[in-house]
Short mmCIF file of C-alpha atoms in Angstrom, two decimals:
data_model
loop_
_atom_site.label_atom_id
_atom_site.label_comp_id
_atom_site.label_asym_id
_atom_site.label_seq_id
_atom_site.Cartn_x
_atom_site.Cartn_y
_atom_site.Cartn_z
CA UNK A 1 0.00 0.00 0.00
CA UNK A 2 3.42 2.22 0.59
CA UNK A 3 3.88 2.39 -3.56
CA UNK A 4 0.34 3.93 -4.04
CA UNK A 5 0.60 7.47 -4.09
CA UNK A 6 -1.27 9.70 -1.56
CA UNK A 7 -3.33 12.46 -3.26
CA UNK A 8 -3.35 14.77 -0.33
CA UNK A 9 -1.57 18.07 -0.04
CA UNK A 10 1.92 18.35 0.62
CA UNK A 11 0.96 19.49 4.30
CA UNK A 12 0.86 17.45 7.63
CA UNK A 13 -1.39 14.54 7.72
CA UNK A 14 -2.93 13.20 10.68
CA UNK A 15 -3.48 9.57 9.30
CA UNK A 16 -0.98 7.44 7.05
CA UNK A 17 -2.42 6.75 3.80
CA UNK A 18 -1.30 3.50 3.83
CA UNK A 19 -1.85 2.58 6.64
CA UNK A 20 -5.82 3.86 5.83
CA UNK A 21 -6.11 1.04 3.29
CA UNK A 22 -4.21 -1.79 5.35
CA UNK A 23 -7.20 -1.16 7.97
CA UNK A 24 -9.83 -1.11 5.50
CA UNK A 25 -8.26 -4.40 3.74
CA UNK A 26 -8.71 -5.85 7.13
CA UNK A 27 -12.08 -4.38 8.42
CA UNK A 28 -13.49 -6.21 4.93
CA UNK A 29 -11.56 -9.23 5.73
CA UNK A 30 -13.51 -9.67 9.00
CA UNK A 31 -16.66 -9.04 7.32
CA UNK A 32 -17.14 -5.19 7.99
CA UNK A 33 -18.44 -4.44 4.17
CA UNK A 34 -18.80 -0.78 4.45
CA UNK A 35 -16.32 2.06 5.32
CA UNK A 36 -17.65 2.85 8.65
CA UNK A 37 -18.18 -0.86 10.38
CA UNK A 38 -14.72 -1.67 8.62
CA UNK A 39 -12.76 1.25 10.48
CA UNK A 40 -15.44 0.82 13.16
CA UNK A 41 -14.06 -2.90 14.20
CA UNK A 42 -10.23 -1.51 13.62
CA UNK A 43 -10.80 0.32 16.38
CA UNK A 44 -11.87 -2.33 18.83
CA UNK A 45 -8.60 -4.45 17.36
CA UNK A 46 -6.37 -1.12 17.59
CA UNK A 47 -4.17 -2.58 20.21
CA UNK A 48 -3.64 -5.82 18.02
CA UNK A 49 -3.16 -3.48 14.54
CA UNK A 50 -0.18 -1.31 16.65
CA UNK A 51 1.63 -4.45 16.85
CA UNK A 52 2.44 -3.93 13.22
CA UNK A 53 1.37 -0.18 12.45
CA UNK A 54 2.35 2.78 14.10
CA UNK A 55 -1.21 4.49 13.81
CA UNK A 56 0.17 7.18 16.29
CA UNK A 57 -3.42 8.78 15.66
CA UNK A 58 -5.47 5.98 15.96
CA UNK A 59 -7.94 4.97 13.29
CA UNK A 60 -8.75 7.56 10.56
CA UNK A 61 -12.58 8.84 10.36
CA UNK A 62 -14.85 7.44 7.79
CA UNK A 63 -14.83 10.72 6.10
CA UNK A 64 -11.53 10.61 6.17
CA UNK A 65 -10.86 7.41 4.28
CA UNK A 66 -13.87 8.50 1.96
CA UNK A 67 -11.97 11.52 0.48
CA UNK A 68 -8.81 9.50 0.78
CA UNK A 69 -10.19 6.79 -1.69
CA UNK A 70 -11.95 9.49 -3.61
CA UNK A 71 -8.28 11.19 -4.46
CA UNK A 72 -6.58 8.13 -4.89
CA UNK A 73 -5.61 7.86 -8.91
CA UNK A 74 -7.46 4.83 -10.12
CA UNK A 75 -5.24 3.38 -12.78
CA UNK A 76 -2.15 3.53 -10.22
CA UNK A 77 -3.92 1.66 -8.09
CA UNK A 78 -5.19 -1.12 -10.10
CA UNK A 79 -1.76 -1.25 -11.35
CA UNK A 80 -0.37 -1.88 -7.45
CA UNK A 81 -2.66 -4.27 -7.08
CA UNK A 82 -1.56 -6.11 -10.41
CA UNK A 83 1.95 -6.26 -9.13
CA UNK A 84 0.53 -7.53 -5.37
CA UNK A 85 -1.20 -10.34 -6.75
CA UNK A 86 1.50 -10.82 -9.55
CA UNK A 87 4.12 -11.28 -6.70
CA UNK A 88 1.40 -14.38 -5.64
CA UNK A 89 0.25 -16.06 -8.73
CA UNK A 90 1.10 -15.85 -12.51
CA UNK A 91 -1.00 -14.83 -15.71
CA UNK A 92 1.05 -17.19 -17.56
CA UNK A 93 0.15 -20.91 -19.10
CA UNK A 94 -3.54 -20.07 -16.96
CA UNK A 95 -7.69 -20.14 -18.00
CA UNK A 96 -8.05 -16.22 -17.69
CA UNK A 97 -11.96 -15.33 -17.50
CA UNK A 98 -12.71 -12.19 -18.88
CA UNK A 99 -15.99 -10.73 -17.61
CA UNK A 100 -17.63 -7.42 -16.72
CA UNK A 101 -19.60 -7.11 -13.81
CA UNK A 102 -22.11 -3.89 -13.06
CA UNK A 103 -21.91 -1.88 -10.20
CA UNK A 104 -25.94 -1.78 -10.04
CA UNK A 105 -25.95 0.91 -6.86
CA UNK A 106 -24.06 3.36 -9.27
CA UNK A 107 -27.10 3.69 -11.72
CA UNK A 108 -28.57 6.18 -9.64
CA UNK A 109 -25.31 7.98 -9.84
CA UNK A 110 -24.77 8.74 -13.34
CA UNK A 111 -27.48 10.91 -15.59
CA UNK A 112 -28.44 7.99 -18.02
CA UNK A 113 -29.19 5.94 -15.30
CA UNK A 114 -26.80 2.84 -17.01
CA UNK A 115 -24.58 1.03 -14.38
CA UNK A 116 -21.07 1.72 -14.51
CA UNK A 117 -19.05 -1.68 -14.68
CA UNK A 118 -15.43 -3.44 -13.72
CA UNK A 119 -13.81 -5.45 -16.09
CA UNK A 120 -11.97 -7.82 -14.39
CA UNK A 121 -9.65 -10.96 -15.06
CA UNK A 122 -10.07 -14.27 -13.19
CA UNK A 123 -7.90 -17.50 -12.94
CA UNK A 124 -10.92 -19.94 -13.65
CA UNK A 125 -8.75 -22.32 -11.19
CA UNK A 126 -8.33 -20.87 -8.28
CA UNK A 127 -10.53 -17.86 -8.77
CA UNK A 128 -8.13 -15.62 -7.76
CA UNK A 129 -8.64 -12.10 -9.20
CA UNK A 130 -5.56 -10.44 -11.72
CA UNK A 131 -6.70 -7.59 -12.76
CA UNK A 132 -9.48 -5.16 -12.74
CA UNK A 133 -10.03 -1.81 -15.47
CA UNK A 134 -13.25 0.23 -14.63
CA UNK A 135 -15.60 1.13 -17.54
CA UNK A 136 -18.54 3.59 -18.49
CA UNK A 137 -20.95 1.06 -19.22
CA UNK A 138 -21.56 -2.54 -21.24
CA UNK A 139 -20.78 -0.93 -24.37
CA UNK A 140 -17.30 -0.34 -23.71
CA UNK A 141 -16.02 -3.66 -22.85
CA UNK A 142 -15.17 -4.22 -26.43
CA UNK A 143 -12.18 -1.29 -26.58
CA UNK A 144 -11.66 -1.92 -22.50
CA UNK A 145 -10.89 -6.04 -22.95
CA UNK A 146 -7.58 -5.57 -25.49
CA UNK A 147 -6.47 -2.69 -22.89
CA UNK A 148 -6.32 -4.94 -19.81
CA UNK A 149 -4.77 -8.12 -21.69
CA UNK A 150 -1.87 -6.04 -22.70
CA UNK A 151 -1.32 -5.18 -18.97
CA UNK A 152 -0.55 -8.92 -18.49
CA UNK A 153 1.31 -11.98 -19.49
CA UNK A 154 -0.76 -13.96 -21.52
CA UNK A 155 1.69 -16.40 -23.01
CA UNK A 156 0.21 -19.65 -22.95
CA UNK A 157 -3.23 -19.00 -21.37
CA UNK A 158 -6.45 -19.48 -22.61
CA UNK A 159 -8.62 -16.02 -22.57
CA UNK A 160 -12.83 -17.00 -22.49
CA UNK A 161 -14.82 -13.78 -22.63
CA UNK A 162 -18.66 -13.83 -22.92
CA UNK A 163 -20.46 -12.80 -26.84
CA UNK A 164 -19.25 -9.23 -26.38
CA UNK A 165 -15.19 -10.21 -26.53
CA UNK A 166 -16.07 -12.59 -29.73
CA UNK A 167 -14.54 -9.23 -31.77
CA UNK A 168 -11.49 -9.90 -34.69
CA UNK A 169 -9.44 -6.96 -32.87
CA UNK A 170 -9.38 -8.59 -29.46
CA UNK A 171 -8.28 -12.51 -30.81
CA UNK A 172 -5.28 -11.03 -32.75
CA UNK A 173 -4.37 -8.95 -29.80
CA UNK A 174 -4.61 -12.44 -28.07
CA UNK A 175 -2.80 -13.91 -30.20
CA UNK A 176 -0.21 -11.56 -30.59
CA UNK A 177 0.47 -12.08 -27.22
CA UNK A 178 1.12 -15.28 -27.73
CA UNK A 179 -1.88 -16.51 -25.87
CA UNK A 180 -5.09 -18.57 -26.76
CA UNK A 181 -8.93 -18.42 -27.19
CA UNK A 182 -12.16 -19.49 -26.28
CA UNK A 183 -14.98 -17.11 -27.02
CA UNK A 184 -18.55 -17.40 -27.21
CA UNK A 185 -21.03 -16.37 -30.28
CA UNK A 186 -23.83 -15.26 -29.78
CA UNK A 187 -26.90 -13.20 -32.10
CA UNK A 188 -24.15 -10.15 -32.08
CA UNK A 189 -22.52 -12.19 -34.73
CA UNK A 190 -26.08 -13.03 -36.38
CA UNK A 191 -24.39 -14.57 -39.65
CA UNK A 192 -21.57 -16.78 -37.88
CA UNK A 193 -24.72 -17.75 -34.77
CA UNK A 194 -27.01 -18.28 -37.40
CA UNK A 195 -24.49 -21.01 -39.12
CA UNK A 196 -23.67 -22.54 -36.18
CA UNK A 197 -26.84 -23.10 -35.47
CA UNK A 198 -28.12 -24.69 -39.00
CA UNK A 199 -24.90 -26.50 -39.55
CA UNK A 200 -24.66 -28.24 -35.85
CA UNK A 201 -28.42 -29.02 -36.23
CA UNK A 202 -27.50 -31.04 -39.14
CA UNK A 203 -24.42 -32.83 -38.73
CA UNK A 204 -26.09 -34.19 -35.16
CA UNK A 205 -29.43 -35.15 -36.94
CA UNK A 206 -26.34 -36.70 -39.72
CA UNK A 207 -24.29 -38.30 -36.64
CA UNK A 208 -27.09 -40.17 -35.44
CA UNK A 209 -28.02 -41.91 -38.33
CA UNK A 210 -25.22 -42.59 -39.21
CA UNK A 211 -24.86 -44.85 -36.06
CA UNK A 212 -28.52 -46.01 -37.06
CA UNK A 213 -27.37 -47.03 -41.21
CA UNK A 214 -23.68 -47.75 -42.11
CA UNK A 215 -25.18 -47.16 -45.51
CA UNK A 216 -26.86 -43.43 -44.85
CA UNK A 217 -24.90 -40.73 -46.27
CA UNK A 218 -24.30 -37.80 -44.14
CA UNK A 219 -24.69 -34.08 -46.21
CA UNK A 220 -21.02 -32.67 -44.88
CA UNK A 221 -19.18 -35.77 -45.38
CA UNK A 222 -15.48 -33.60 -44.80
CA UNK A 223 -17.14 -32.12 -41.81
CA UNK A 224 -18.52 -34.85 -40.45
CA UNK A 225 -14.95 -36.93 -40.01
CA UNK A 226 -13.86 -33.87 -37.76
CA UNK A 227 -17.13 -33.50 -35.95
CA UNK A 228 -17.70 -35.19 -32.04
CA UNK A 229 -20.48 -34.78 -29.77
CA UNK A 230 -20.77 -35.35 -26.16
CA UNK A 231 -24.02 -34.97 -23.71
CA UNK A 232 -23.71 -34.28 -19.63
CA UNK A 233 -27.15 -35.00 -17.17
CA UNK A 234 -26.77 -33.55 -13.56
CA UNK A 235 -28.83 -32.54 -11.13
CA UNK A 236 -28.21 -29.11 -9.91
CA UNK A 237 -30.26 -27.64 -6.58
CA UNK A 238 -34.03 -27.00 -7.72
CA UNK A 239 -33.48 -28.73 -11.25
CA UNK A 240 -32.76 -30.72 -13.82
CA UNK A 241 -29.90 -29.81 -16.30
CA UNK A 242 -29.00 -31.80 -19.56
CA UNK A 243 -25.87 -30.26 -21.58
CA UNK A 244 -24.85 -30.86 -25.39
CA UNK A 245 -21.43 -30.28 -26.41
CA UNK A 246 -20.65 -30.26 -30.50
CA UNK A 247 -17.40 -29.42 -31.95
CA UNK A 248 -15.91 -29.14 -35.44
CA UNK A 249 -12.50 -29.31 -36.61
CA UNK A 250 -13.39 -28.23 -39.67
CA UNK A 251 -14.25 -24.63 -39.73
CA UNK A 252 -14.73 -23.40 -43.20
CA UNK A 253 -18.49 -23.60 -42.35
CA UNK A 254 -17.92 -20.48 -41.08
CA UNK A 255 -18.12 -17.33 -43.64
CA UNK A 256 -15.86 -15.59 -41.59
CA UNK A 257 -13.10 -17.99 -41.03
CA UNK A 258 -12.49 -17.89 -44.76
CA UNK A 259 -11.80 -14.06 -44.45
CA UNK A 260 -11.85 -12.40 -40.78
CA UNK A 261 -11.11 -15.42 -38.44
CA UNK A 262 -8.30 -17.56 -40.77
CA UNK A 263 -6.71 -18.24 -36.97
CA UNK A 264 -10.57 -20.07 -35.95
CA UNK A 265 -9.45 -23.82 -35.51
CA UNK A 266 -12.41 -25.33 -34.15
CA UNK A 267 -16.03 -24.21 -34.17
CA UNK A 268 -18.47 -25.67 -31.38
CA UNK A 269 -22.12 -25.39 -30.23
CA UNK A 270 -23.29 -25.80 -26.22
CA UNK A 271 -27.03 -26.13 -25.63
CA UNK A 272 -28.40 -26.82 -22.38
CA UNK A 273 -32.10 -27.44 -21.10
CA UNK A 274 -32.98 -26.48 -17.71
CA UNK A 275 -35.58 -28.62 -15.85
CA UNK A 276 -37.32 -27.53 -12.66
CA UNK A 277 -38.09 -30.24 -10.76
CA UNK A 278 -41.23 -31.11 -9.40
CA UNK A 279 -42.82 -32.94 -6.89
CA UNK A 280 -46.36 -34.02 -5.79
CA UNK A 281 -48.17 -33.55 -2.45
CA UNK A 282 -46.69 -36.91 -1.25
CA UNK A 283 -42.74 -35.96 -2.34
CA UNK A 284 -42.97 -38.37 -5.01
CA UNK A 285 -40.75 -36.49 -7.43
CA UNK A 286 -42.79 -35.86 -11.17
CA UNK A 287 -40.52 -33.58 -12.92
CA UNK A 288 -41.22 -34.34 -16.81
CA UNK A 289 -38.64 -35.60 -19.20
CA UNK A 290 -37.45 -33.78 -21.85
CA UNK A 291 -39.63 -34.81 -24.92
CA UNK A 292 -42.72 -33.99 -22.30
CA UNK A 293 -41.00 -30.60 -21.36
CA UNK A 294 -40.33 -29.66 -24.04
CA UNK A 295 -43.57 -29.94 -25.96
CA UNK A 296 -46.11 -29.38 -23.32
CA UNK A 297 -43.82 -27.56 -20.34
CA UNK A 298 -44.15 -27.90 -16.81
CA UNK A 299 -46.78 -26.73 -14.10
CA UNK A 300 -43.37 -24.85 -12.89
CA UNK A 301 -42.36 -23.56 -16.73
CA UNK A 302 -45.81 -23.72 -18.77
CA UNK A 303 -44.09 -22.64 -21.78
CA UNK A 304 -40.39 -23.12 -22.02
CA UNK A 305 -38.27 -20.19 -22.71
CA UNK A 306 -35.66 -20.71 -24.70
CA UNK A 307 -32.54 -17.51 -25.36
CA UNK A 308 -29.01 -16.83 -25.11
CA UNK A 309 -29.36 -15.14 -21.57
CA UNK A 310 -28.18 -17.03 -18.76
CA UNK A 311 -31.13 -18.48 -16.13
CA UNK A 312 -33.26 -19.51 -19.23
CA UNK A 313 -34.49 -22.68 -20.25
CA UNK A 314 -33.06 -23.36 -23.38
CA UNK A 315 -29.69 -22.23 -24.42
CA UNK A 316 -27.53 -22.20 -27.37
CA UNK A 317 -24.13 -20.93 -27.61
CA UNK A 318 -21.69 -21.26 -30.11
CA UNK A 319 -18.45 -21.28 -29.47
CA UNK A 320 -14.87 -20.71 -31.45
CA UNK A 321 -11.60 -21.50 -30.79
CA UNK A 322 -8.05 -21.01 -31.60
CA UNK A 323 -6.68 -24.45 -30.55
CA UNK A 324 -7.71 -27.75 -31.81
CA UNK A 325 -10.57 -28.98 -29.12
CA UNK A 326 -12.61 -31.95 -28.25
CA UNK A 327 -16.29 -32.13 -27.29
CA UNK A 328 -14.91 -32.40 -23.87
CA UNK A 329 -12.48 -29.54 -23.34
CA UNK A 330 -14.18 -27.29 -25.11
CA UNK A 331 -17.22 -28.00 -22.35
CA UNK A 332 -15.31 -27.71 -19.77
CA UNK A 333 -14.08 -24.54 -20.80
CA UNK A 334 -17.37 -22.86 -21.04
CA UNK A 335 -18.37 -24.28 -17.47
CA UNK A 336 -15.06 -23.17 -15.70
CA UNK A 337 -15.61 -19.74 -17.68
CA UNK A 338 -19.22 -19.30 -16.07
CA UNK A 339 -17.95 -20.50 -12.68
CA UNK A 340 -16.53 -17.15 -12.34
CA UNK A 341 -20.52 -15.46 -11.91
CA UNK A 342 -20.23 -17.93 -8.55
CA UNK A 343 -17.48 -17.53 -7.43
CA UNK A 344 -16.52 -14.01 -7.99
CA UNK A 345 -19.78 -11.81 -8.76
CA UNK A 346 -21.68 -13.58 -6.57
CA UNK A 347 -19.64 -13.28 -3.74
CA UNK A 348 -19.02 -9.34 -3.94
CA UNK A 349 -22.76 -8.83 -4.36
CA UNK A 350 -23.76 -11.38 -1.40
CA UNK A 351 -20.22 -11.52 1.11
CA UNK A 352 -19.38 -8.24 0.49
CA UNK A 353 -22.91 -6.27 -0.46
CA UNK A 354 -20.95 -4.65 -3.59
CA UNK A 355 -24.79 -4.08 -5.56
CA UNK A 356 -25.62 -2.14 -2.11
CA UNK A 357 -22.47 0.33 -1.83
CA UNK A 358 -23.80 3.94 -1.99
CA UNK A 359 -20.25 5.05 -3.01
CA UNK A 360 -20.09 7.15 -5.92
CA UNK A 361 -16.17 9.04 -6.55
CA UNK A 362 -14.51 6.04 -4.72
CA UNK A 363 -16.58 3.21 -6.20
CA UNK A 364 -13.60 2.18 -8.59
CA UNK A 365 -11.06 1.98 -5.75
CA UNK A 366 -13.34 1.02 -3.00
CA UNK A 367 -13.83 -2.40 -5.31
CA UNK A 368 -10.10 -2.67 -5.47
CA UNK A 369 -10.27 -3.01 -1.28
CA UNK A 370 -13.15 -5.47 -1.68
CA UNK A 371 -10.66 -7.57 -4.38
CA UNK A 372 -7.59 -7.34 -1.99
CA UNK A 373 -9.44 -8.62 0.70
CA UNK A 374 -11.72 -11.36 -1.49
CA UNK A 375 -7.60 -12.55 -2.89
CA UNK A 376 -6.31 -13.00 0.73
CA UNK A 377 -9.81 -14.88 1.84
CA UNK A 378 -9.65 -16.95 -1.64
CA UNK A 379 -5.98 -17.73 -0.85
CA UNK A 380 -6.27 -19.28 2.94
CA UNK A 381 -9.76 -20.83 1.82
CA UNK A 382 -7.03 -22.98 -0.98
CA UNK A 383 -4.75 -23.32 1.79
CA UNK A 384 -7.18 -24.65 3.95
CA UNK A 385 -6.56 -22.43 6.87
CA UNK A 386 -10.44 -21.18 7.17
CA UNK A 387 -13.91 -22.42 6.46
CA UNK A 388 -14.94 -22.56 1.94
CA UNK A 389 -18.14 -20.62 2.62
CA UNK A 390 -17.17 -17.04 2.03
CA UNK A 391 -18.73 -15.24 4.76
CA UNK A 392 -17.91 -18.00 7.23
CA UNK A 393 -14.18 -17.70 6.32
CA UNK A 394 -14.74 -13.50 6.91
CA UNK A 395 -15.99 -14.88 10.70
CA UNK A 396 -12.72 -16.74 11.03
CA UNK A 397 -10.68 -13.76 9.82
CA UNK A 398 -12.41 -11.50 12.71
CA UNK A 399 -12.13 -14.42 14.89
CA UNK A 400 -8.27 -15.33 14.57
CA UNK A 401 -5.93 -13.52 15.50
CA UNK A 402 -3.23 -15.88 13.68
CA UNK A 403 -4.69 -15.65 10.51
CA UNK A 404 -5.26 -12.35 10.05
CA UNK A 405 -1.21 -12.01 10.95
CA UNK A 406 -0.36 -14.17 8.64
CA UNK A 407 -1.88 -13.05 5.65
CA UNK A 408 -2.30 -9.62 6.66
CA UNK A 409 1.10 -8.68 8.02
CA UNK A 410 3.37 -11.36 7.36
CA UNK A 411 3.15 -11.41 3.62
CA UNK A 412 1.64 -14.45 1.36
CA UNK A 413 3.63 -17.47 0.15
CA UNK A 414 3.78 -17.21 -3.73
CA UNK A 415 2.01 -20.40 -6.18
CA UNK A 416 5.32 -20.75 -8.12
#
């Protein structure tokens, strides 16, 4: 926190800037998720937090910190929290997650009522957060996503960004950093969705009949020896969920590949059906299959609903990739890349009430204090040292004294 600069006037200052954002690091830690309970509980632990800061004036006022992370310059700070986290983990050889998330509270900031976002970049793995560039709005993402890769080391990673990244400028700046692709199509790219779409339909209806008549002849004979299918059935909380993955090695179905997207190596389609299930006054469980649900619905879902959103029904994606993929990978990719709205957005809006923040000039860096302190929970929730639930690891930080000292003030063990 010593390398970020203080904005304040060259004058005496009662409180240590850095010393400021250690205690609001660790008020958020122990589950304080505003600035006032945060500096609120350092100062019923400001005996313990003298031990390792001098805090000759005690704990700084909540106005205080509020015009100190106001005047705090936003892109040197997301860059000191690159090189924190950078000492810890590495970018490189990684799945990096590239997703936007809306700062919903801030809509009543700003004039056209449209919430401000944070772009940020996610090891799918570990969850661990690498990065973070605030934005206007949704419509930016598309310049804003080549601007944060090239602040880190991409070589060897996969990059998965939702519809909006599926752009020509952002996979050559991926690839130019010598790093690799998975990105999702959606109707924003109507022509290559709308082939994906047609194409996959028939080369499944093809592959199954195939299996049915050695003798039937499929219509994409050259596509069809590089085509491979693979279904998934699991039941997850309140329903039932059946998956699809497609994938083609041979992309020239694509009009684009032939022109805009030479580097496309295989094409792929996801479509998943969600099931609610159902059960009668007894418990007897009488959720429908999918032929029944999907012709007559369900008392829950009288009409299925199928779109590209997430939470619906029915969903088809299609997918593209730089690297040669199976069914398989290419699956697991997409499921590791939506992990991230659980395990990251989820967790700011719920653990740390990020929707609810009122902040308005310090929202950008006051998210940068929620992301130090969800790294350090993430990081002794992989080293085992507190409980997985987020909140309930939060009640062990403001429980143990131990653990906040050692990954507070004794400095974090780096992954490699």
């Amino acid at each position: 926190m010593r390398a970020v600069p203080d904005p304040r006037c060259g004058r005496e200052t009662k409180h240590d800037h850095a010393e400021v954002l250690v205690c609001l690091v660790a008020g958020f830690l122990a589950g304080r998720t505003t600035i006032r309970r945060s500096l609120k509980w350092c100062k019923k632990h400001l005996e313990e937090l003298r031990e390792y800061l001098p805090l000759k004036n005690g704990i700084a006022s909540p106005s205080t910190a509020c015009r100190l992370l106001s005047g705090i310059d936003e892109e040197l700070f997301a860059l000191e929290f690159m090189e924190w986290i950078g000492e810890i983990m590495d970018t490189k050889g990684i799945h990096l997650a590239v997703d936007g998330k809306a700062l919903r509270a801030g809509m009543e900031k700003v004039r056209d009522f449209r919430a401000p976002m944070i772009l940020n970049a996610v090891d799918a793995a570990t969850g661990l957060v690498a990065a973070q560039m605030p934005i206007k709005n949704k419509d930016c993402e598309i310049k804003a996503i080549p601007e944060l890769l090239k602040l880190l080391d991409i070589k060897g990673s996969v990059v998965t960004a939702d519809a909006v990244g599926t752009q020509t400028q952002i996979m050559e700046q991926i690839l130019s950093q010598e790093g690799h692709f998975v990105l999702m199509v959606k109707k924003n790219q109507p022509q290559s969705y709308e082939e994906i779409v047609k194409y996959f339909g028939e080369m499944s209806e093809d592959h199954k009949r195939t299996k049915e008549d050695e003798n039937y002849r499929p219509r994409y004979p050259g596509m069809q020896e590089k085509y491979e299918e693979i279904s998934r059935k699991e039941r997850n909380r309140d329903r039932q969920e059946y998956r699809w993955y497609s994938v083609c090695r041979e992309c020239s179905l694509l009009t684009k590949t032939q022109k805009e997207w030479p580097f496309v190596k295989t094409v792929g389609l996801a479509r998943q059906i969600r099931i609610p299930v159902e059960r009668d006054g007894h418990g007897n469980d009488i959720t429908p299959d999918i032929k029944t649900f999907l012709e007559k619905g369900s008392r829950r879902r009288p009409k299925p609903v199928q779109d590209e959103e997430t939470g619906k029904d029915i969903q088809e994606t299609g997918m593209i990739s730089d690297m040669e993929l199976t069914a398989e990978e290419m699956g697991r990719i997409k499921r590791e890349h939506w992990a991230v709205e659980n395990r990251l957005h989820h967790v700011l809006d719920d653990a740390f009430r990020e929707d609810r923040s009122p902040a308005k000039k310090s929202k950008h860096n006051l998210a940068l204090i929620r992301k130090f302190a969800y790294n350090i929970l993430r990081i002794a929730i992989l080293y085992g040292d507190c409980a997985e639930i987020m909140t309930e690891a939060m009640d062990d930080f403001s429980d143990d004294l131990l653990l906040r000292k050692k990954y507070v003030f004794s400095g974090i063990e780096s992954f490699y």
